[in-house]
């Protein structure tokens, strides 16, 4: 396979929380005086949105939207007693918008369909189809000024609020209160995504994957990010969007001042020329 890097699309924008946002640490250990369901924070103690959370959620939404969630198109990434436990879409198809944008893993993969038919199935090697992942999602840092002092005064913690949730036992009426930390609505994070444009075996991507990525952004706006989305958390929107294109030849030039190829206040207003 011949792969040439033609250029890079760079999307800079802000992610604004419309409702409270909870992206967990994946760690429920209870520190003394700590909170039992904390949000991820950077080394300075400020909440941020990990690039991996953005990428993972957008990939999942695109798998559904592109019709890739079928037993013969899902590979098993975690199994339990020879049963598929966690499946994601992965395939060998060259122009697959999901695999092309979000990437494929090396090694052998067994589809959900094959594993159900034959628990000993070894799977197939996708190495022939593996190309460098086109999408890079950077960690999105909190814009401190988006949480003004009058809001910070009312927060439970320095940058976040704490919600109590109750599960009530239907027989005993015993309540099981649980704390959950959230970034407050209105907070903004500065985000950046890069989409590599390749020419593979003489076929140029052009803006195919850029357009697919914009679709993934729109899907995310109508879904949720992080945890407890069905209970109100995690609505986000993309604002102040700027898209740049850097041709591979631009990297040889001395001055790096680039004009965006598209700008918009929101995704709805965005037009690619
Ligand atoms: Zn695929």
PDB file of C-alpha atoms and ligand atoms in Angstrom:
ATOM      1  CA  UNK A   1       0.000   0.000   0.000  1.00  0.00           C
ATOM      2  CA  UNK A   2       1.349   3.453  -0.937  1.00  0.00           C
ATOM      3  CA  UNK A   3       0.408   6.205   1.509  1.00  0.00           C
ATOM      4  CA  UNK A   4       1.214   9.884   0.918  1.00  0.00           C
ATOM      5  CA  UNK A   5       0.289  12.603   3.420  1.00  0.00           C
ATOM      6  CA  UNK A   6      -1.424  15.329   1.369  1.00  0.00           C
ATOM      7  CA  UNK A   7      -2.147  17.698   4.229  1.00  0.00           C
ATOM      8  CA  UNK A   8      -3.946  18.217   7.523  1.00  0.00           C
ATOM      9  CA  UNK A   9      -7.295  19.700   8.405  1.00  0.00           C
ATOM     10  CA  UNK A  10      -7.198  21.365  11.804  1.00  0.00           C
ATOM     11  CA  UNK A  11     -10.469  22.098  13.570  1.00  0.00           C
ATOM     12  CA  UNK A  12     -10.306  24.516  16.486  1.00  0.00           C
ATOM     13  CA  UNK A  13     -13.421  25.166  18.508  1.00  0.00           C
ATOM     14  CA  UNK A  14     -14.886  25.466  21.959  1.00  0.00           C
ATOM     15  CA  UNK A  15     -16.979  22.767  23.574  1.00  0.00           C
ATOM     16  CA  UNK A  16     -19.680  24.329  25.712  1.00  0.00           C
ATOM     17  CA  UNK A  17     -21.585  22.355  28.315  1.00  0.00           C
ATOM     18  CA  UNK A  18     -25.339  22.938  27.973  1.00  0.00           C
ATOM     19  CA  UNK A  19     -26.117  20.706  30.958  1.00  0.00           C
ATOM     20  CA  UNK A  20     -23.809  19.468  33.712  1.00  0.00           C
ATOM     21  CA  UNK A  21     -20.994  17.255  32.464  1.00  0.00           C
ATOM     22  CA  UNK A  22     -19.677  14.179  34.220  1.00  0.00           C
ATOM     23  CA  UNK A  23     -16.675  12.439  32.708  1.00  0.00           C
ATOM     24  CA  UNK A  24     -15.559  10.059  35.419  1.00  0.00           C
ATOM     25  CA  UNK A  25     -12.108   9.112  36.554  1.00  0.00           C
ATOM     26  CA  UNK A  26     -12.961   5.451  36.169  1.00  0.00           C
ATOM     27  CA  UNK A  27     -11.891   5.168  39.750  1.00  0.00           C
ATOM     28  CA  UNK A  28     -14.432   4.918  42.489  1.00  0.00           C
ATOM     29  CA  UNK A  29     -11.993   4.770  45.364  1.00  0.00           C
ATOM     30  CA  UNK A  30     -13.166   6.934  48.215  1.00  0.00           C
ATOM     31  CA  UNK A  31     -10.605   9.308  49.599  1.00  0.00           C
ATOM     32  CA  UNK A  32     -11.234  10.789  53.031  1.00  0.00           C
ATOM     33  CA  UNK A  33     -13.171  13.991  52.446  1.00  0.00           C
ATOM     34  CA  UNK A  34     -13.240  13.143  48.771  1.00  0.00           C
ATOM     35  CA  UNK A  35     -16.122  12.528  46.492  1.00  0.00           C
ATOM     36  CA  UNK A  36     -17.117   9.052  45.426  1.00  0.00           C
ATOM     37  CA  UNK A  37     -17.816   9.788  41.766  1.00  0.00           C
ATOM     38  CA  UNK A  38     -15.300  12.426  40.702  1.00  0.00           C
ATOM     39  CA  UNK A  39     -14.668  13.972  37.291  1.00  0.00           C
ATOM     40  CA  UNK A  40     -11.315  13.753  35.502  1.00  0.00           C
ATOM     41  CA  UNK A  41      -8.956  16.612  36.317  1.00  0.00           C
ATOM     42  CA  UNK A  42      -5.587  17.730  35.020  1.00  0.00           C
ATOM     43  CA  UNK A  43      -2.414  18.205  37.055  1.00  0.00           C
ATOM     44  CA  UNK A  44      -3.650  21.655  38.124  1.00  0.00           C
ATOM     45  CA  UNK A  45      -6.859  20.189  39.519  1.00  0.00           C
ATOM     46  CA  UNK A  46      -9.054  21.604  36.750  1.00  0.00           C
ATOM     47  CA  UNK A  47     -11.588  19.447  34.950  1.00  0.00           C
ATOM     48  CA  UNK A  48     -10.830  18.706  31.293  1.00  0.00           C
ATOM     49  CA  UNK A  49     -12.276  16.579  28.513  1.00  0.00           C
ATOM     50  CA  UNK A  50      -9.915  13.788  27.497  1.00  0.00           C
ATOM     51  CA  UNK A  51      -9.408  13.453  23.739  1.00  0.00           C
ATOM     52  CA  UNK A  52     -10.032   9.730  24.154  1.00  0.00           C
ATOM     53  CA  UNK A  53     -13.533  10.414  25.554  1.00  0.00           C
ATOM     54  CA  UNK A  54     -14.415  12.605  22.563  1.00  0.00           C
ATOM     55  CA  UNK A  55     -13.003  10.136  20.073  1.00  0.00           C
ATOM     56  CA  UNK A  56     -14.622   7.117  21.696  1.00  0.00           C
ATOM     57  CA  UNK A  57     -18.070   8.700  21.888  1.00  0.00           C
ATOM     58  CA  UNK A  58     -17.977  10.027  18.324  1.00  0.00           C
ATOM     59  CA  UNK A  59     -16.820   6.662  17.025  1.00  0.00           C
ATOM     60  CA  UNK A  60     -19.685   4.876  18.754  1.00  0.00           C
ATOM     61  CA  UNK A  61     -22.254   7.363  17.389  1.00  0.00           C
ATOM     62  CA  UNK A  62     -20.848   7.030  13.864  1.00  0.00           C
ATOM     63  CA  UNK A  63     -20.935   3.225  14.026  1.00  0.00           C
ATOM     64  CA  UNK A  64     -24.699   3.419  14.532  1.00  0.00           C
ATOM     65  CA  UNK A  65     -25.263   6.250  12.048  1.00  0.00           C
ATOM     66  CA  UNK A  66     -23.286   4.528   9.295  1.00  0.00           C
ATOM     67  CA  UNK A  67     -25.078   1.183   9.775  1.00  0.00           C
ATOM     68  CA  UNK A  68     -22.003  -0.618  11.111  1.00  0.00           C
ATOM     69  CA  UNK A  69     -23.553  -2.114  14.224  1.00  0.00           C
ATOM     70  CA  UNK A  70     -24.286  -5.619  12.891  1.00  0.00           C
ATOM     71  CA  UNK A  71     -23.100  -8.945  14.280  1.00  0.00           C
ATOM     72  CA  UNK A  72     -20.950  -9.628  11.199  1.00  0.00           C
ATOM     73  CA  UNK A  73     -19.328  -6.160  11.343  1.00  0.00           C
ATOM     74  CA  UNK A  74     -18.580  -6.073  15.072  1.00  0.00           C
ATOM     75  CA  UNK A  75     -15.379  -7.483  16.486  1.00  0.00           C
ATOM     76  CA  UNK A  76     -15.057  -8.749  20.027  1.00  0.00           C
ATOM     77  CA  UNK A  77     -12.583  -6.754  22.109  1.00  0.00           C
ATOM     78  CA  UNK A  78     -13.471  -8.252  25.483  1.00  0.00           C
ATOM     79  CA  UNK A  79     -14.922 -11.700  26.008  1.00  0.00           C
ATOM     80  CA  UNK A  80     -16.216 -13.405  29.087  1.00  0.00           C
ATOM     81  CA  UNK A  81     -16.312 -17.211  29.171  1.00  0.00           C
ATOM     82  CA  UNK A  82     -16.098 -17.316  25.364  1.00  0.00           C
ATOM     83  CA  UNK A  83     -19.085 -14.984  25.060  1.00  0.00           C
ATOM     84  CA  UNK A  84     -18.759 -11.546  23.503  1.00  0.00           C
ATOM     85  CA  UNK A  85     -18.842  -8.913  26.205  1.00  0.00           C
ATOM     86  CA  UNK A  86     -17.590  -5.734  24.525  1.00  0.00           C
ATOM     87  CA  UNK A  87     -17.824  -5.379  20.756  1.00  0.00           C
ATOM     88  CA  UNK A  88     -16.870  -2.492  18.511  1.00  0.00           C
ATOM     89  CA  UNK A  89     -17.066  -2.113  14.766  1.00  0.00           C
ATOM     90  CA  UNK A  90     -13.952  -2.875  12.749  1.00  0.00           C
ATOM     91  CA  UNK A  91     -13.656  -3.970   9.140  1.00  0.00           C
ATOM     92  CA  UNK A  92     -11.268  -4.205   6.196  1.00  0.00           C
ATOM     93  CA  UNK A  93     -13.304  -2.035   3.825  1.00  0.00           C
ATOM     94  CA  UNK A  94     -11.007   0.628   2.346  1.00  0.00           C
ATOM     95  CA  UNK A  95     -13.396   3.592   2.387  1.00  0.00           C
ATOM     96  CA  UNK A  96     -15.079   2.713   5.691  1.00  0.00           C
ATOM     97  CA  UNK A  97     -15.847   6.115   7.253  1.00  0.00           C
ATOM     98  CA  UNK A  98     -15.610   4.700  10.772  1.00  0.00           C
ATOM     99  CA  UNK A  99     -12.391   2.672  10.479  1.00  0.00           C
ATOM    100  CA  UNK A 100     -10.786   5.212   8.146  1.00  0.00           C
ATOM    101  CA  UNK A 101     -11.379   8.118  10.502  1.00  0.00           C
ATOM    102  CA  UNK A 102     -11.117   6.521  13.940  1.00  0.00           C
ATOM    103  CA  UNK A 103      -8.635   3.740  13.168  1.00  0.00           C
ATOM    104  CA  UNK A 104      -8.178  -0.010  13.249  1.00  0.00           C
ATOM    105  CA  UNK A 105      -6.188  -2.126  15.658  1.00  0.00           C
ATOM    106  CA  UNK A 106      -3.424  -4.511  14.674  1.00  0.00           C
ATOM    107  CA  UNK A 107      -3.734  -8.210  15.323  1.00  0.00           C
ATOM    108  CA  UNK A 108      -6.429 -10.799  14.853  1.00  0.00           C
ATOM    109  CA  UNK A 109     -10.084  -9.978  15.337  1.00  0.00           C
ATOM    110  CA  UNK A 110     -13.012 -12.322  15.621  1.00  0.00           C
ATOM    111  CA  UNK A 111     -16.451 -11.055  14.710  1.00  0.00           C
ATOM    112  CA  UNK A 112     -19.350 -11.398  17.117  1.00  0.00           C
ATOM    113  CA  UNK A 113     -21.126 -13.602  14.575  1.00  0.00           C
ATOM    114  CA  UNK A 114     -18.174 -15.979  14.260  1.00  0.00           C
ATOM    115  CA  UNK A 115     -17.638 -16.205  17.999  1.00  0.00           C
ATOM    116  CA  UNK A 116     -21.271 -17.104  18.631  1.00  0.00           C
ATOM    117  CA  UNK A 117     -21.080 -19.825  15.963  1.00  0.00           C
ATOM    118  CA  UNK A 118     -17.699 -21.103  17.107  1.00  0.00           C
ATOM    119  CA  UNK A 119     -16.304 -20.135  20.539  1.00  0.00           C
ATOM    120  CA  UNK A 120     -12.862 -21.378  19.392  1.00  0.00           C
ATOM    121  CA  UNK A 121     -12.820 -19.121  16.328  1.00  0.00           C
ATOM    122  CA  UNK A 122      -9.426 -17.476  15.983  1.00  0.00           C
ATOM    123  CA  UNK A 123     -10.398 -14.495  13.944  1.00  0.00           C
ATOM    124  CA  UNK A 124      -8.924 -12.688  11.015  1.00  0.00           C
ATOM    125  CA  UNK A 125      -5.835 -10.558  10.635  1.00  0.00           C
ATOM    126  CA  UNK A 126      -6.704  -6.991   9.525  1.00  0.00           C
ATOM    127  CA  UNK A 127      -3.066  -5.893   9.123  1.00  0.00           C
ATOM    128  CA  UNK A 128      -3.472  -5.404   5.353  1.00  0.00           C
ATOM    129  CA  UNK A 129      -6.094  -2.735   5.988  1.00  0.00           C
ATOM    130  CA  UNK A 130      -4.320  -0.934   8.828  1.00  0.00           C
ATOM    131  CA  UNK A 131      -3.311   2.628   7.949  1.00  0.00           C
ATOM    132  CA  UNK A 132      -2.371   5.433  10.341  1.00  0.00           C
ATOM    133  CA  UNK A 133      -5.487   6.744  12.123  1.00  0.00           C
ATOM    134  CA  UNK A 134      -6.639   9.937  10.409  1.00  0.00           C
ATOM    135  CA  UNK A 135      -8.252  11.595  13.416  1.00  0.00           C
ATOM    136  CA  UNK A 136      -6.328  13.079  16.314  1.00  0.00           C
ATOM    137  CA  UNK A 137      -8.442  14.432  19.189  1.00  0.00           C
ATOM    138  CA  UNK A 138      -6.533  16.617  21.657  1.00  0.00           C
ATOM    139  CA  UNK A 139      -7.471  16.905  25.320  1.00  0.00           C
ATOM    140  CA  UNK A 140      -9.800  19.896  25.719  1.00  0.00           C
ATOM    141  CA  UNK A 141      -8.723  22.316  28.456  1.00  0.00           C
ATOM    142  CA  UNK A 142     -11.123  24.299  30.624  1.00  0.00           C
ATOM    143  CA  UNK A 143     -11.428  27.995  29.724  1.00  0.00           C
ATOM    144  CA  UNK A 144     -11.397  29.397  33.249  1.00  0.00           C
ATOM    145  CA  UNK A 145     -13.205  32.632  32.372  1.00  0.00           C
ATOM    146  CA  UNK A 146     -16.208  30.574  31.192  1.00  0.00           C
ATOM    147  CA  UNK A 147     -17.024  29.896  34.865  1.00  0.00           C
ATOM    148  CA  UNK A 148     -17.305  33.468  36.207  1.00  0.00           C
ATOM    149  CA  UNK A 149     -16.789  34.351  39.894  1.00  0.00           C
ATOM    150  CA  UNK A 150     -20.527  34.710  40.616  1.00  0.00           C
ATOM    151  CA  UNK A 151     -21.057  31.114  39.495  1.00  0.00           C
ATOM    152  CA  UNK A 152     -17.937  29.826  41.224  1.00  0.00           C
ATOM    153  CA  UNK A 153     -19.240  31.229  44.515  1.00  0.00           C
ATOM    154  CA  UNK A 154     -22.182  28.873  44.348  1.00  0.00           C
ATOM    155  CA  UNK A 155     -20.230  25.767  43.407  1.00  0.00           C
ATOM    156  CA  UNK A 156     -19.598  22.986  45.906  1.00  0.00           C
ATOM    157  CA  UNK A 157     -15.991  22.500  44.847  1.00  0.00           C
ATOM    158  CA  UNK A 158     -13.512  24.838  43.171  1.00  0.00           C
ATOM    159  CA  UNK A 159     -14.685  24.245  39.591  1.00  0.00           C
ATOM    160  CA  UNK A 160     -17.509  21.758  39.968  1.00  0.00           C
ATOM    161  CA  UNK A 161     -20.876  21.057  41.561  1.00  0.00           C
ATOM    162  CA  UNK A 162     -21.932  17.959  43.465  1.00  0.00           C
ATOM    163  CA  UNK A 163     -25.274  16.323  42.769  1.00  0.00           C
ATOM    164  CA  UNK A 164     -26.949  13.793  44.982  1.00  0.00           C
ATOM    165  CA  UNK A 165     -28.788  10.971  43.318  1.00  0.00           C
ATOM    166  CA  UNK A 166     -31.042   8.488  45.009  1.00  0.00           C
ATOM    167  CA  UNK A 167     -31.876   4.931  44.172  1.00  0.00           C
ATOM    168  CA  UNK A 168     -34.822   3.765  46.219  1.00  0.00           C
ATOM    169  CA  UNK A 169     -35.408   0.114  47.014  1.00  0.00           C
ATOM    170  CA  UNK A 170     -38.955  -0.724  45.901  1.00  0.00           C
ATOM    171  CA  UNK A 171     -39.664  -3.033  48.834  1.00  0.00           C
ATOM    172  CA  UNK A 172     -37.881  -1.511  51.804  1.00  0.00           C
ATOM    173  CA  UNK A 173     -37.946   2.107  50.568  1.00  0.00           C
ATOM    174  CA  UNK A 174     -34.340   2.279  51.653  1.00  0.00           C
ATOM    175  CA  UNK A 175     -32.549   5.091  49.858  1.00  0.00           C
ATOM    176  CA  UNK A 176     -29.089   4.660  48.447  1.00  0.00           C
ATOM    177  CA  UNK A 177     -27.803   8.203  48.012  1.00  0.00           C
ATOM    178  CA  UNK A 178     -24.811   8.692  45.785  1.00  0.00           C
ATOM    179  CA  UNK A 179     -22.770  11.759  45.049  1.00  0.00           C
ATOM    180  CA  UNK A 180     -21.779  12.735  41.568  1.00  0.00           C
ATOM    181  CA  UNK A 181     -19.449  15.556  40.595  1.00  0.00           C
ATOM    182  CA  UNK A 182     -20.283  17.628  37.489  1.00  0.00           C
ATOM    183  CA  UNK A 183     -18.815  20.481  35.527  1.00  0.00           C
ATOM    184  CA  UNK A 184     -21.538  23.186  35.610  1.00  0.00           C
ATOM    185  CA  UNK A 185     -23.591  24.138  32.553  1.00  0.00           C
ATOM    186  CA  UNK A 186     -22.056  26.991  30.568  1.00  0.00           C
ATOM    187  CA  UNK A 187     -18.433  25.939  31.057  1.00  0.00           C
ATOM    188  CA  UNK A 188     -16.300  25.991  27.930  1.00  0.00           C
ATOM    189  CA  UNK A 189     -13.293  23.917  26.914  1.00  0.00           C
ATOM    190  CA  UNK A 190     -10.849  24.685  24.102  1.00  0.00           C
ATOM    191  CA  UNK A 191     -10.737  21.760  21.706  1.00  0.00           C
ATOM    192  CA  UNK A 192      -8.637  20.849  18.710  1.00  0.00           C
ATOM    193  CA  UNK A 193      -8.975  18.017  16.219  1.00  0.00           C
ATOM    194  CA  UNK A 194      -6.680  17.092  13.356  1.00  0.00           C
ATOM    195  CA  UNK A 195      -7.694  15.041  10.341  1.00  0.00           C
ATOM    196  CA  UNK A 196      -4.895  13.739   8.172  1.00  0.00           C
ATOM    197  CA  UNK A 197      -5.600  13.762   4.466  1.00  0.00           C
ATOM    198  CA  UNK A 198      -3.925  10.895   2.632  1.00  0.00           C
ATOM    199  CA  UNK A 199      -3.520   9.683  -0.881  1.00  0.00           C
ATOM    200  CA  UNK A 200      -3.670   5.905  -0.742  1.00  0.00           C
ATOM    201  CA  UNK A 201      -2.736   3.937  -3.832  1.00  0.00           C
ATOM    202  CA  UNK A 202      -3.360   7.074  -5.951  1.00  0.00           C
ATOM    203  CA  UNK A 203      -6.771   7.760  -4.387  1.00  0.00           C
ATOM    204  CA  UNK A 204      -6.978  11.160  -2.655  1.00  0.00           C
ATOM    205  CA  UNK A 205      -9.195  11.460   0.454  1.00  0.00           C
ATOM    206  CA  UNK A 206      -9.973  15.106  -0.410  1.00  0.00           C
ATOM    207  CA  UNK A 207     -12.445  16.285   2.236  1.00  0.00           C
ATOM    208  CA  UNK A 208     -14.327  12.961   2.573  1.00  0.00           C
ATOM    209  CA  UNK A 209     -13.198  12.347   6.161  1.00  0.00           C
ATOM    210  CA  UNK A 210     -13.521  16.003   7.153  1.00  0.00           C
ATOM    211  CA  UNK A 211     -17.197  15.889   6.156  1.00  0.00           C
ATOM    212  CA  UNK A 212     -17.681  12.619   8.036  1.00  0.00           C
ATOM    213  CA  UNK A 213     -16.102  14.198  11.092  1.00  0.00           C
ATOM    214  CA  UNK A 214     -18.487  17.164  10.951  1.00  0.00           C
ATOM    215  CA  UNK A 215     -21.307  14.608  10.883  1.00  0.00           C
ATOM    216  CA  UNK A 216     -19.862  13.008  14.037  1.00  0.00           C
ATOM    217  CA  UNK A 217     -19.774  16.431  15.750  1.00  0.00           C
ATOM    218  CA  UNK A 218     -23.456  16.991  14.884  1.00  0.00           C
ATOM    219  CA  UNK A 219     -24.383  13.542  16.181  1.00  0.00           C
ATOM    220  CA  UNK A 220     -22.632  14.309  19.459  1.00  0.00           C
ATOM    221  CA  UNK A 221     -24.567  17.562  19.912  1.00  0.00           C
ATOM    222  CA  UNK A 222     -27.817  15.575  19.803  1.00  0.00           C
ATOM    223  CA  UNK A 223     -26.493  12.910  22.141  1.00  0.00           C
ATOM    224  CA  UNK A 224     -24.409  13.252  25.279  1.00  0.00           C
ATOM    225  CA  UNK A 225     -20.852  13.121  26.493  1.00  0.00           C
ATOM    226  CA  UNK A 226     -19.749  11.347  29.659  1.00  0.00           C
ATOM    227  CA  UNK A 227     -21.956   9.626  32.208  1.00  0.00           C
ATOM    228  CA  UNK A 228     -25.636   9.765  33.227  1.00  0.00           C
ATOM    229  CA  UNK A 229     -26.674  11.158  29.855  1.00  0.00           C
ATOM    230  CA  UNK A 230     -30.124   9.639  29.947  1.00  0.00           C
ATOM    231  CA  UNK A 231     -30.672  11.482  33.227  1.00  0.00           C
ATOM    232  CA  UNK A 232     -29.834  14.913  31.891  1.00  0.00           C
ATOM    233  CA  UNK A 233     -26.057  15.173  31.936  1.00  0.00           C
ATOM    234  CA  UNK A 234     -23.635  15.734  29.121  1.00  0.00           C
ATOM    235  CA  UNK A 235     -25.380  17.870  26.497  1.00  0.00           C
ATOM    236  CA  UNK A 236     -22.651  19.822  24.715  1.00  0.00           C
ATOM    237  CA  UNK A 237     -22.397  22.098  21.717  1.00  0.00           C
ATOM    238  CA  UNK A 238     -19.521  23.190  19.540  1.00  0.00           C
ATOM    239  CA  UNK A 239     -19.069  26.962  19.224  1.00  0.00           C
ATOM    240  CA  UNK A 240     -16.586  29.414  17.626  1.00  0.00           C
ATOM    241  CA  UNK A 241     -15.471  26.865  15.051  1.00  0.00           C
ATOM    242  CA  UNK A 242     -12.470  27.512  12.812  1.00  0.00           C
ATOM    243  CA  UNK A 243     -11.215  25.034  10.219  1.00  0.00           C
ATOM    244  CA  UNK A 244      -7.715  25.349   8.783  1.00  0.00           C
ATOM    245  CA  UNK A 245      -6.091  23.371   6.025  1.00  0.00           C
ATOM    246  CA  UNK A 246      -2.335  22.882   5.881  1.00  0.00           C
ATOM    247  CA  UNK A 247      -1.043  21.381   2.702  1.00  0.00           C
ATOM    248  CA  UNK A 248       2.059  19.216   3.127  1.00  0.00           C
ATOM    249  CA  UNK A 249       3.973  21.881   1.163  1.00  0.00           C
ATOM    250  CA  UNK A 250       3.010  24.504   3.794  1.00  0.00           C
ATOM    251  CA  UNK A 251       5.289  22.774   6.275  1.00  0.00           C
ATOM    252  CA  UNK A 252       8.318  23.832   4.205  1.00  0.00           C
ATOM    253  CA  UNK A 253       7.394  27.508   4.285  1.00  0.00           C
ATOM    254  CA  UNK A 254       8.916  29.847   6.835  1.00  0.00           C
ATOM    255  CA  UNK A 255       5.846  31.712   7.995  1.00  0.00           C
ATOM    256  CA  UNK A 256       3.124  29.616   9.479  1.00  0.00           C
ATOM    257  CA  UNK A 257       0.313  32.208   9.412  1.00  0.00           C
ATOM    258  CA  UNK A 258      -2.704  30.475   8.003  1.00  0.00           C
ATOM    259  CA  UNK A 259      -6.220  31.707   7.308  1.00  0.00           C
ATOM    260  CA  UNK A 260      -9.104  29.434   8.187  1.00  0.00           C
ATOM    261  CA  UNK A 261     -10.963  27.843   5.259  1.00  0.00           C
ATOM    262  CA  UNK A 262     -14.214  28.068   7.227  1.00  0.00           C
ATOM    263  CA  UNK A 263     -15.402  29.789  10.386  1.00  0.00           C
ATOM    264  CA  UNK A 264     -18.762  29.736  12.142  1.00  0.00           C
ATOM    265  CA  UNK A 265     -20.367  30.475  15.490  1.00  0.00           C
ATOM    266  CA  UNK A 266     -22.052  27.063  15.483  1.00  0.00           C
ATOM    267  CA  UNK A 267     -22.163  23.826  13.479  1.00  0.00           C
ATOM    268  CA  UNK A 268     -25.510  24.837  11.966  1.00  0.00           C
ATOM    269  CA  UNK A 269     -23.915  27.922  10.416  1.00  0.00           C
ATOM    270  CA  UNK A 270     -20.807  26.139   9.165  1.00  0.00           C
ATOM    271  CA  UNK A 271     -20.310  25.967   5.399  1.00  0.00           C
ATOM    272  CA  UNK A 272     -17.351  24.375   3.656  1.00  0.00           C
ATOM    273  CA  UNK A 273     -16.286  26.189   0.508  1.00  0.00           C
TER     274      UNK A 273
HETATM  275 ZN1  LIG B   1     -15.132  -0.268   9.153  1.00  0.00          ZN
END
